[in-house]
Amino acid sequence: MSKMTPQEMARHIGNGLLSFPVTPFAPGNVFDEARYRSNLDWLCGYDVAGLFAAGGTGEFFSLSPAEVVTVVATAVAETAGRVPVLAGVGYGTQIATELAAGVEQAGADGILLLPPYLVFSEQEGLAAHIEAVCKATRLGVIVYNRDNAIVTEETLARLCERNPNLVGYKDGIGDIELMTRIHLRMGDRLTYIGGLPTAETFALPYLEMGVTTYSSAVFNFVPHFSTKFYAAVRRRDRETVQAGLRDFILPLIAIRNRKRGYAVSIIKAGMKVVGRDSGPVRTPLTNLTQSETEELAALVARLDKGEFATRELAAA
């Protein structure tokens, strides 16, 4: 069971880089526990404030509820307290509340509440959904404002009044006006997380708005680059940040934008490029083509010529 209070968890993750480990699949499309453990052990060697097991990049949408709990339990066991583990929770209210209880039992340190499946709802319905999940667990909950689950500052304030364990807000829509209203209304009551794809692109302007951390998908396969980039963001080193965007992030985005679903697929391809093949993505996503994977490999290899040189990337 988690030993962190919701407030302690929120403060901790707000002071460092976050990431969503991929969920590896072995032949037969089954969870590859050995590869997952190896990947997590590697990532724990870098300066990361929290890992989100079975999150968006971890293909939460393709996992059964039982698999979600298994993935989270494996992450908790492997990290062994080195890094807080937060769990993805979602779908409709009934499944989400059951998952919240399940991942708490599995030892998670917190929850990221993903948008409910498919439906669009009024604020009253979204609030009831979020509150039900908060009431189903003692863990700290982070609400993910994205797609069909966009809460206003008024809704968020009412939820925070009634639910002390609602401790975080992750922005995945990029509405600067709404983000400003929420931050001015809630202040330090919440920890704010950048969740736009790709978060590095928005990191500097969001920092000025009080968003001190973000989730880095590329941390999965270029963790040294990601941690150096985050450090540059926090010290407001615009030259270094712009170099990272120009030399790596924006070219990667150009590949990612070619097909729908590539935001996850390109991270799985990156794992293969650096020698940590974590299998394919599950349908309905599709994998990068061979030529696209080769483009990504060349991009990763060129990192050793710039600001973010690492022995791991040079070897890849």
XYZ file of C-alpha atoms in Angstrom:
316
model
C 0.000 0.000 0.000
C 1.162 3.546 -0.715
C 2.884 5.365 2.155
C 2.534 8.797 0.569
C -0.387 11.038 1.424
C -2.182 12.546 -1.583
C -0.656 15.936 -0.791
C 2.848 14.500 -0.442
C 2.494 12.714 -3.747
C 1.290 15.872 -5.492
C 4.130 17.987 -4.133
C 6.681 15.375 -5.103
C 5.620 14.973 -8.720
C 5.291 18.730 -9.152
C 9.027 19.161 -8.630
C 10.359 16.909 -11.369
C 9.880 15.249 -14.727
C 7.123 12.670 -15.242
C 6.757 9.884 -17.777
C 4.472 7.102 -18.960
C 6.322 3.816 -19.525
C 5.191 1.801 -22.511
C 3.496 -1.512 -21.818
C 5.545 -4.216 -23.578
C 3.812 -7.039 -25.404
C 5.358 -10.409 -26.165
C 4.413 -12.700 -29.070
C 0.780 -13.668 -28.665
C -0.052 -10.083 -27.669
C 0.423 -10.774 -23.963
C 1.965 -8.526 -21.335
C 5.743 -8.982 -21.271
C 6.527 -8.677 -17.568
C 10.261 -9.334 -17.909
C 10.740 -6.575 -20.478
C 8.576 -4.190 -18.443
C 10.659 -4.786 -15.352
C 13.874 -4.263 -17.308
C 12.601 -1.014 -18.809
C 11.449 0.316 -15.447
C 14.738 -0.551 -13.764
C 16.577 1.364 -16.503
C 14.307 4.402 -16.229
C 14.618 4.504 -12.446
C 18.307 5.219 -12.937
C 17.428 8.682 -14.222
C 16.069 11.720 -12.423
C 12.324 11.222 -12.736
C 9.684 12.311 -10.205
C 6.967 9.825 -11.111
C 6.072 7.032 -13.512
C 2.504 6.499 -14.694
C 1.839 2.792 -15.179
C -0.867 1.819 -17.680
C -1.288 5.408 -18.810
C -1.920 6.738 -22.288
C 1.512 5.857 -23.667
C 1.186 2.603 -21.743
C -1.853 1.785 -23.926
C -4.405 1.887 -21.125
C -7.125 1.876 -23.771
C -6.042 -1.559 -24.998
C -5.676 -3.229 -21.599
C -8.377 -5.168 -19.799
C -9.146 -4.002 -16.248
C -7.331 -7.059 -14.914
C -4.297 -6.253 -17.050
C -4.252 -2.681 -15.742
C -3.986 -3.918 -12.166
C -1.305 -6.452 -13.161
C 0.771 -3.792 -14.939
C 0.485 -1.444 -11.958
C 1.386 -4.169 -9.458
C 4.422 -5.082 -11.553
C 5.520 -1.444 -11.682
C 5.164 -1.097 -7.916
C 7.165 -4.270 -7.322
C 9.967 -3.352 -9.711
C 10.386 0.297 -8.723
C 10.355 -0.751 -5.053
C 9.902 2.767 -3.754
C 12.590 4.344 -5.928
C 10.006 6.344 -7.892
C 6.314 6.992 -7.138
C 4.007 4.938 -9.343
C 0.728 6.455 -10.461
C -1.915 4.386 -12.217
C -4.160 5.094 -15.150
C -7.875 4.769 -14.339
C -10.747 5.336 -16.733
C -13.766 4.079 -18.709
C -17.248 4.538 -17.234
C -17.818 5.301 -13.581
C -18.428 1.702 -12.506
C -15.224 0.363 -14.061
C -13.236 3.449 -13.024
C -14.189 3.126 -9.367
C -13.371 -0.583 -9.371
C -10.012 0.153 -10.998
C -9.289 2.869 -8.444
C -9.767 0.379 -5.633
C -7.755 -2.254 -7.503
C -4.700 -0.109 -8.171
C -4.722 1.163 -4.597
C -4.610 -2.440 -3.404
C -1.775 -3.054 -5.876
C 0.287 -0.378 -4.134
C 0.011 2.627 -6.458
C 0.930 6.045 -5.059
C -1.708 7.949 -7.016
C -4.213 7.928 -9.851
C -4.506 9.704 -13.178
C -8.183 9.805 -14.086
C -8.415 9.520 -17.863
C -11.476 10.724 -19.816
C -14.492 8.390 -19.667
C -15.116 6.236 -22.671
C -16.568 7.980 -25.736
C -19.467 9.933 -24.254
C -19.715 13.713 -23.992
C -21.212 14.930 -20.733
C -22.401 18.064 -19.007
C -20.409 19.479 -16.086
C -22.807 17.880 -13.586
C -22.162 14.423 -14.993
C -18.394 14.867 -15.218
C -18.310 16.118 -11.646
C -20.276 13.093 -10.416
C -17.900 10.775 -12.284
C -14.769 12.408 -10.867
C -16.173 12.529 -7.353
C -17.155 8.862 -7.454
C -13.561 7.925 -8.273
C -12.195 10.201 -5.539
C -14.554 8.587 -3.013
C -13.528 5.091 -4.129
C -9.902 5.500 -3.043
C -7.641 7.096 -0.464
C -5.049 7.816 -3.150
C -4.411 11.230 -4.604
C -6.305 11.753 -7.854
C -5.207 13.838 -10.842
C -7.955 14.782 -13.264
C -7.001 14.838 -16.953
C -8.737 17.648 -18.851
C -8.852 16.345 -22.398
C -11.132 15.482 -25.305
C -14.607 14.674 -23.952
C -13.780 15.434 -20.304
C -13.175 19.163 -19.942
C -14.100 20.608 -16.570
C -14.367 24.322 -15.876
C -12.705 26.170 -13.029
C -16.033 26.320 -11.175
C -16.534 22.563 -11.423
C -12.957 21.911 -10.364
C -13.245 24.243 -7.367
C -16.419 22.526 -6.132
C -14.812 19.113 -6.524
C -11.741 20.206 -4.574
C -13.910 21.496 -1.741
C -15.589 18.101 -1.355
C -12.636 15.825 -2.153
C -9.346 16.498 -0.343
C -7.648 13.744 -2.348
C -8.245 15.552 -5.651
C -4.744 16.995 -5.802
C -3.776 17.420 -9.446
C -4.872 18.846 -12.764
C -3.376 17.711 -16.057
C -4.026 19.846 -19.111
C -4.355 18.081 -22.445
C -6.247 20.699 -24.450
C -4.008 23.769 -24.590
C -6.704 26.308 -23.790
C -4.504 29.028 -22.291
C -7.438 31.094 -21.092
C -8.979 28.148 -19.247
C -5.597 27.162 -17.817
C -5.129 30.708 -16.549
C -8.599 30.789 -14.979
C -8.008 27.454 -13.255
C -4.603 28.421 -11.902
C -5.826 31.787 -10.627
C -8.838 30.124 -8.992
C -7.078 27.154 -7.421
C -3.551 28.450 -6.801
C -1.366 25.963 -4.926
C -4.342 23.784 -3.978
C -3.446 21.656 -7.022
C -0.333 20.429 -8.774
C -0.462 21.301 -12.468
C 0.855 18.955 -15.147
C 1.399 19.631 -18.833
C -0.190 16.852 -20.835
C -0.280 18.074 -24.402
C 1.349 15.937 -27.068
C 4.298 16.503 -27.318
C 4.620 18.190 -23.900
C 8.173 19.439 -24.472
C 6.872 21.831 -27.129
C 4.739 23.684 -24.590
C 6.975 23.309 -21.534
C 8.437 26.828 -21.361
C 5.243 28.841 -21.895
C 3.349 26.544 -19.533
C 6.005 27.004 -16.849
C 5.210 30.727 -16.892
C 1.596 29.799 -16.128
C 2.485 27.767 -13.044
C 2.701 24.340 -14.700
C 5.911 23.055 -13.133
C 5.988 19.579 -14.616
C 4.883 17.607 -17.647
C 4.721 14.043 -18.869
C 7.472 13.144 -21.323
C 6.726 10.226 -23.610
C 10.197 10.329 -25.193
C 11.711 9.727 -21.757
C 10.937 6.084 -22.520
C 13.771 5.803 -25.040
C 15.936 8.936 -24.648
C 15.793 9.521 -20.879
C 19.063 11.431 -20.705
C 17.841 13.896 -23.324
C 14.517 14.250 -21.525
C 16.012 14.971 -18.119
C 18.473 17.512 -19.525
C 15.688 19.174 -21.478
C 13.492 19.389 -18.376
C 16.352 20.875 -16.364
C 16.804 23.500 -19.082
C 13.091 24.301 -18.936
C 13.139 24.760 -15.171
C 16.116 27.123 -15.303
C 14.475 28.943 -18.248
C 17.434 28.255 -20.528
C 15.706 29.198 -23.775
C 18.724 28.562 -25.978
C 19.095 24.974 -24.814
C 15.352 24.334 -24.968
C 15.134 25.716 -28.499
C 18.075 23.554 -29.572
C 16.328 20.459 -28.208
C 13.115 21.378 -29.982
C 14.868 22.103 -33.264
C 17.217 19.123 -33.279
C 14.956 16.401 -31.902
C 11.415 17.164 -30.765
C 10.073 18.941 -33.848
C 11.557 16.415 -36.324
C 10.059 13.633 -34.186
C 6.669 15.393 -34.265
C 6.880 15.569 -38.053
C 7.037 11.754 -38.159
C 4.368 11.379 -35.474
C 1.894 13.583 -37.324
C 1.847 11.429 -40.438
C -0.789 9.026 -39.136
C -3.391 8.911 -36.404
C -2.297 7.074 -33.295
C 1.393 7.552 -33.946
C 1.801 9.437 -30.647
C 2.014 6.023 -29.000
C 3.420 4.065 -31.938
C 6.481 6.293 -32.303
C 7.433 5.673 -28.675
C 7.233 1.908 -29.164
C 9.406 2.356 -32.275
C 11.876 4.385 -30.223
C 12.189 1.538 -27.753
C 13.159 -0.759 -30.600
C 15.680 1.764 -31.930
C 17.584 1.908 -28.614
C 17.652 -1.863 -28.175
C 14.702 -2.180 -25.808
C 12.170 -3.692 -28.180
C 8.850 -3.721 -26.323
C 6.789 -5.321 -29.049
C 4.118 -3.809 -31.257
C 1.233 -1.562 -30.349
C -2.110 -3.249 -29.948
C -4.872 -2.610 -32.437
C -6.592 -0.388 -33.355
C -3.232 1.432 -33.421
C -0.706 0.678 -36.148
C 3.077 0.528 -36.005
C 5.486 2.817 -37.790
C 6.643 1.582 -41.179
C 10.186 0.286 -41.583
C 11.269 3.461 -43.361
C 9.747 5.634 -40.625
C 11.526 3.604 -37.958
C 14.783 4.130 -39.833
C 14.115 7.887 -39.890
C 13.592 7.820 -36.146
C 16.791 5.796 -35.657
C 18.768 8.386 -37.619
C 17.228 11.161 -35.548
C 18.183 9.453 -32.293
C 21.716 8.783 -33.539
C 22.207 12.469 -34.414
C 21.555 13.521 -30.823
C 25.231 12.816 -30.040
C 26.239 15.781 -32.196
C 24.396 18.406 -30.155
C 23.761 19.694 -26.659
C 22.197 16.473 -25.414
C 24.967 13.992 -26.206
C 24.869 10.702 -24.304
C 26.806 7.481 -24.581
C 23.542 5.555 -24.734
C 22.320 7.499 -27.750
C 25.661 7.346 -29.512
C 25.646 3.570 -29.128
C 22.087 3.362 -30.480
